[in-house]
Every structure is written in structure tokens, then in C-alpha cells.
Amino acid sequence: MSRLLVALQFSLMGAVLWRAWPFAPGIAFALLLAAGLAVGLWALAANRPGNFNIRPEPKEGGRLVTHGPYRWIRHPMYLAVLLVTGAFAWGGDAGQGVVVLLLAAVLAAKARREERGLSALYPEWDAYRARTAAIVPGLF
């Protein structure tokens, strides 16, 4: 199931990028893209090498990261993916919006699967989960 979720994620991201080409970047595109790249790079910087995993299972020997963007968001890389993909879908047709919504659903499924594994591994997970948003602060 994990590989299917990852395959769906990348397929949907690719569909948005493919449908966006050629695109006319504007201020909304630039802001969404910059925000997505900033969040993604910040999340990568908060992880030690080898702690990051594209599949929704915690890495063996990994650690729970609760600093950097993880202080406010449990899945900042998923937020980064949505922001970057949303940048390319911005100004597109309704089909691109639907693809981004499908991508959000896939990322939510990945987050739920990942959180089951994190809860089993880390005793401090439940307290961390209670005080942080999953992907979008104040929303989800």
C-alpha cells in the first residue's frame, strides 16, 4: 500500500506539471512556489541525514523530529508538495484543481499511515500530535 501511495503522489504531481506546461508565471505562482520550496528545504534541514523517508513508514533507527517546521506541522514536506504543486495549478483549469485535491487526499492517507507507525515507535508521539497540526496549521 505504501508504494501505491507514493506512486499515486508522484503521478498526480506529474499530471499537474504536465497540464501546466506551458504556463505564464505570475505573482501567485512565485509566492506559492517560494513558500513551498522554503518549507521543503526547512524540513529537510531539520532532519538529520538518513532520517527522511519518502514512504509513509518511519525509518529504522530514525528519530522523531519536533523542531524547525515540525514544531508547528507534523508533515511539512506534504505541505511543501501541496504548495509547489498548487503553484503550477494556479490559474489553470478546474481539472488541475481536482488533481491537486486528489493529491491532498493521497497525502492525507500517507500521513495517517505514517502516524500509525510513529505512534507505535515513539511514546512522545501522542503529546506531539495533540499540539501540532497535521499538514495545514489551523485547518488540518
mmCIF file of C-alpha atoms in Angstrom:
data_model
loop_
_atom_site.group_PDB
_atom_site.id
_atom_site.type_symbol
_atom_site.label_atom_id
_atom_site.label_comp_id
_atom_site.label_asym_id
_atom_site.label_seq_id
_atom_site.Cartn_x
_atom_site.Cartn_y
_atom_site.Cartn_z
ATOM 1 C CA MET A 1 0.000 0.000 0.000
ATOM 2 C CA SER A 2 2.877 2.392 0.754
ATOM 3 C CA ARG A 3 4.352 2.047 -2.708
ATOM 4 C CA LEU A 4 0.938 2.628 -4.247
ATOM 5 C CA LEU A 5 0.512 5.846 -2.253
ATOM 6 C CA VAL A 6 3.951 7.077 -3.347
ATOM 7 C CA ALA A 7 3.218 6.147 -6.972
ATOM 8 C CA LEU A 8 -0.107 7.993 -6.811
ATOM 9 C CA GLN A 9 1.586 11.014 -5.249
ATOM 10 C CA PHE A 10 4.176 11.308 -7.999
ATOM 11 C CA SER A 11 1.653 10.550 -10.752
ATOM 12 C CA LEU A 12 -0.645 13.317 -9.553
ATOM 13 C CA MET A 13 2.250 15.756 -9.183
ATOM 14 C CA GLY A 14 3.332 14.886 -12.714
ATOM 15 C CA ALA A 15 -0.197 15.363 -14.025
ATOM 16 C CA VAL A 16 -0.345 18.888 -12.614
ATOM 17 C CA LEU A 17 3.062 19.768 -14.055
ATOM 18 C CA TRP A 18 2.232 18.253 -17.435
ATOM 19 C CA ARG A 19 -1.087 20.111 -17.658
ATOM 20 C CA ALA A 20 0.557 23.364 -16.538
ATOM 21 C CA TRP A 21 3.014 23.427 -19.432
ATOM 22 C CA PRO A 22 3.416 25.969 -20.918
ATOM 23 C CA PHE A 23 2.482 28.299 -18.109
ATOM 24 C CA ALA A 24 2.684 32.017 -17.551
ATOM 25 C CA PRO A 25 4.135 32.571 -14.092
ATOM 26 C CA GLY A 26 2.706 35.438 -12.118
ATOM 27 C CA ILE A 27 2.964 36.716 -8.565
ATOM 28 C CA ALA A 28 0.717 33.958 -7.131
ATOM 29 C CA PHE A 29 2.854 31.312 -8.835
ATOM 30 C CA ALA A 30 6.050 32.881 -7.476
ATOM 31 C CA LEU A 31 4.707 33.206 -3.921
ATOM 32 C CA LEU A 32 3.338 29.652 -3.761
ATOM 33 C CA LEU A 33 6.494 28.211 -5.298
ATOM 34 C CA ALA A 34 8.780 30.178 -2.961
ATOM 35 C CA ALA A 35 6.730 29.188 0.093
ATOM 36 C CA GLY A 36 6.732 25.521 -0.932
ATOM 37 C CA LEU A 37 10.467 25.462 -1.575
ATOM 38 C CA ALA A 38 11.183 27.283 1.697
ATOM 39 C CA VAL A 39 9.066 24.886 3.773
ATOM 40 C CA GLY A 40 10.540 21.851 1.995
ATOM 41 C CA LEU A 41 14.142 22.971 2.436
ATOM 42 C CA TRP A 42 13.494 23.904 6.067
ATOM 43 C CA ALA A 43 12.016 20.456 6.729
ATOM 44 C CA LEU A 44 14.995 18.753 5.096
ATOM 45 C CA ALA A 45 17.384 20.871 7.173
ATOM 46 C CA ALA A 46 15.567 19.872 10.383
ATOM 47 C CA ASN A 47 16.097 16.189 9.622
ATOM 48 C CA ARG A 48 19.432 14.547 10.126
ATOM 49 C CA PRO A 49 20.799 12.692 7.102
ATOM 50 C CA GLY A 50 19.108 9.333 6.774
ATOM 51 C CA ASN A 51 16.034 10.267 8.821
ATOM 52 C CA PHE A 52 13.909 11.305 5.829
ATOM 53 C CA ASN A 53 11.756 8.693 4.090
ATOM 54 C CA ILE A 54 9.527 9.153 1.048
ATOM 55 C CA ARG A 55 7.462 6.125 2.030
ATOM 56 C CA PRO A 56 4.988 6.581 4.886
ATOM 57 C CA GLU A 57 6.847 4.304 7.275
ATOM 58 C CA PRO A 58 9.310 5.589 9.853
ATOM 59 C CA LYS A 59 12.908 4.717 9.043
ATOM 60 C CA GLU A 60 14.618 2.137 11.180
ATOM 61 C CA GLY A 61 16.939 3.949 13.577
ATOM 62 C CA GLY A 62 15.207 7.263 12.842
ATOM 63 C CA ARG A 63 14.175 9.832 15.400
ATOM 64 C CA LEU A 64 11.091 11.928 15.979
ATOM 65 C CA VAL A 65 11.750 15.465 14.748
ATOM 66 C CA THR A 66 9.852 18.188 16.618
ATOM 67 C CA HIS A 67 11.917 21.276 15.808
ATOM 68 C CA GLY A 68 12.096 23.547 12.789
ATOM 69 C CA PRO A 69 8.812 23.463 10.845
ATOM 70 C CA TYR A 70 7.910 20.258 12.706
ATOM 71 C CA ARG A 71 7.286 22.460 15.745
ATOM 72 C CA TRP A 72 4.030 23.600 14.081
ATOM 73 C CA ILE A 73 3.352 20.977 11.386
ATOM 74 C CA ARG A 74 3.720 17.199 11.652
ATOM 75 C CA HIS A 75 4.132 16.786 7.870
ATOM 76 C CA PRO A 76 5.812 19.905 6.453
ATOM 77 C CA MET A 77 7.076 18.046 3.395
ATOM 78 C CA TYR A 78 3.475 17.280 2.431
ATOM 79 C CA LEU A 79 2.637 20.961 2.830
ATOM 80 C CA ALA A 80 5.630 21.811 0.626
ATOM 81 C CA VAL A 81 4.416 19.376 -2.042
ATOM 82 C CA LEU A 82 0.940 20.926 -1.981
ATOM 83 C CA LEU A 83 2.306 24.472 -2.202
ATOM 84 C CA VAL A 84 4.652 23.716 -5.107
ATOM 85 C CA THR A 85 2.040 21.689 -6.956
ATOM 86 C CA GLY A 86 -0.554 24.361 -6.228
ATOM 87 C CA ALA A 87 1.778 26.954 -7.743
ATOM 88 C CA PHE A 88 1.761 25.095 -11.044
ATOM 89 C CA ALA A 89 -2.003 24.520 -10.893
ATOM 90 C CA TRP A 90 -2.735 28.181 -10.067
ATOM 91 C CA GLY A 91 -4.580 29.826 -12.887
ATOM 92 C CA GLY A 92 -5.193 26.501 -14.577
ATOM 93 C CA ASP A 93 -8.488 24.864 -15.352
ATOM 94 C CA ALA A 94 -10.803 23.026 -12.968
ATOM 95 C CA GLY A 95 -9.138 19.734 -13.878
ATOM 96 C CA GLN A 96 -5.892 20.865 -12.313
ATOM 97 C CA GLY A 97 -7.754 21.848 -9.162
ATOM 98 C CA VAL A 98 -9.289 18.388 -8.993
ATOM 99 C CA VAL A 99 -5.850 16.802 -9.387
ATOM 100 C CA VAL A 100 -4.481 18.928 -6.529
ATOM 101 C CA LEU A 101 -7.433 17.866 -4.347
ATOM 102 C CA LEU A 102 -6.730 14.218 -5.212
ATOM 103 C CA LEU A 103 -3.087 14.787 -4.318
ATOM 104 C CA ALA A 104 -4.159 16.270 -0.968
ATOM 105 C CA ALA A 105 -6.250 13.143 -0.315
ATOM 106 C CA VAL A 106 -3.286 10.876 -1.130
ATOM 107 C CA LEU A 107 -1.006 12.905 1.163
ATOM 108 C CA ALA A 108 -3.614 12.724 3.947
ATOM 109 C CA ALA A 109 -3.701 8.933 3.533
ATOM 110 C CA LYS A 110 0.104 8.825 3.646
ATOM 111 C CA ALA A 111 0.069 10.973 6.796
ATOM 112 C CA ARG A 112 -2.433 8.670 8.541
ATOM 113 C CA ARG A 113 -0.378 5.608 7.643
ATOM 114 C CA GLU A 114 2.854 7.258 8.769
ATOM 115 C CA GLU A 115 1.310 8.404 12.035
ATOM 116 C CA ARG A 116 0.266 4.868 12.959
ATOM 117 C CA GLY A 117 3.918 3.828 12.694
ATOM 118 C CA LEU A 118 5.184 6.870 14.572
ATOM 119 C CA SER A 119 2.686 6.300 17.381
ATOM 120 C CA ALA A 120 3.919 2.730 17.804
ATOM 121 C CA LEU A 121 7.583 3.803 17.849
ATOM 122 C CA TYR A 122 7.656 6.961 19.921
ATOM 123 C CA PRO A 123 5.986 7.288 23.346
ATOM 124 C CA GLU A 124 6.020 11.091 22.990
ATOM 125 C CA TRP A 125 4.052 10.953 19.724
ATOM 126 C CA ASP A 126 0.585 11.411 21.217
ATOM 127 C CA ALA A 127 1.566 14.602 23.070
ATOM 128 C CA TYR A 128 3.315 15.945 19.965
ATOM 129 C CA ARG A 129 0.293 15.105 17.797
ATOM 130 C CA ALA A 130 -2.058 16.868 20.219
ATOM 131 C CA ARG A 131 -0.160 20.164 19.992
ATOM 132 C CA THR A 132 0.645 20.332 16.256
ATOM 133 C CA ALA A 133 -1.353 20.479 13.040
ATOM 134 C CA ALA A 134 -1.042 17.628 10.572
ATOM 135 C CA ILE A 135 -0.385 19.496 7.327
ATOM 136 C CA VAL A 136 -2.015 22.943 7.377
ATOM 137 C CA PRO A 137 -1.967 24.854 10.684
ATOM 138 C CA GLY A 138 -5.467 25.826 11.785
ATOM 139 C CA LEU A 139 -7.094 23.615 9.147
ATOM 140 C CA PHE A 140 -5.783 20.040 9.135
#
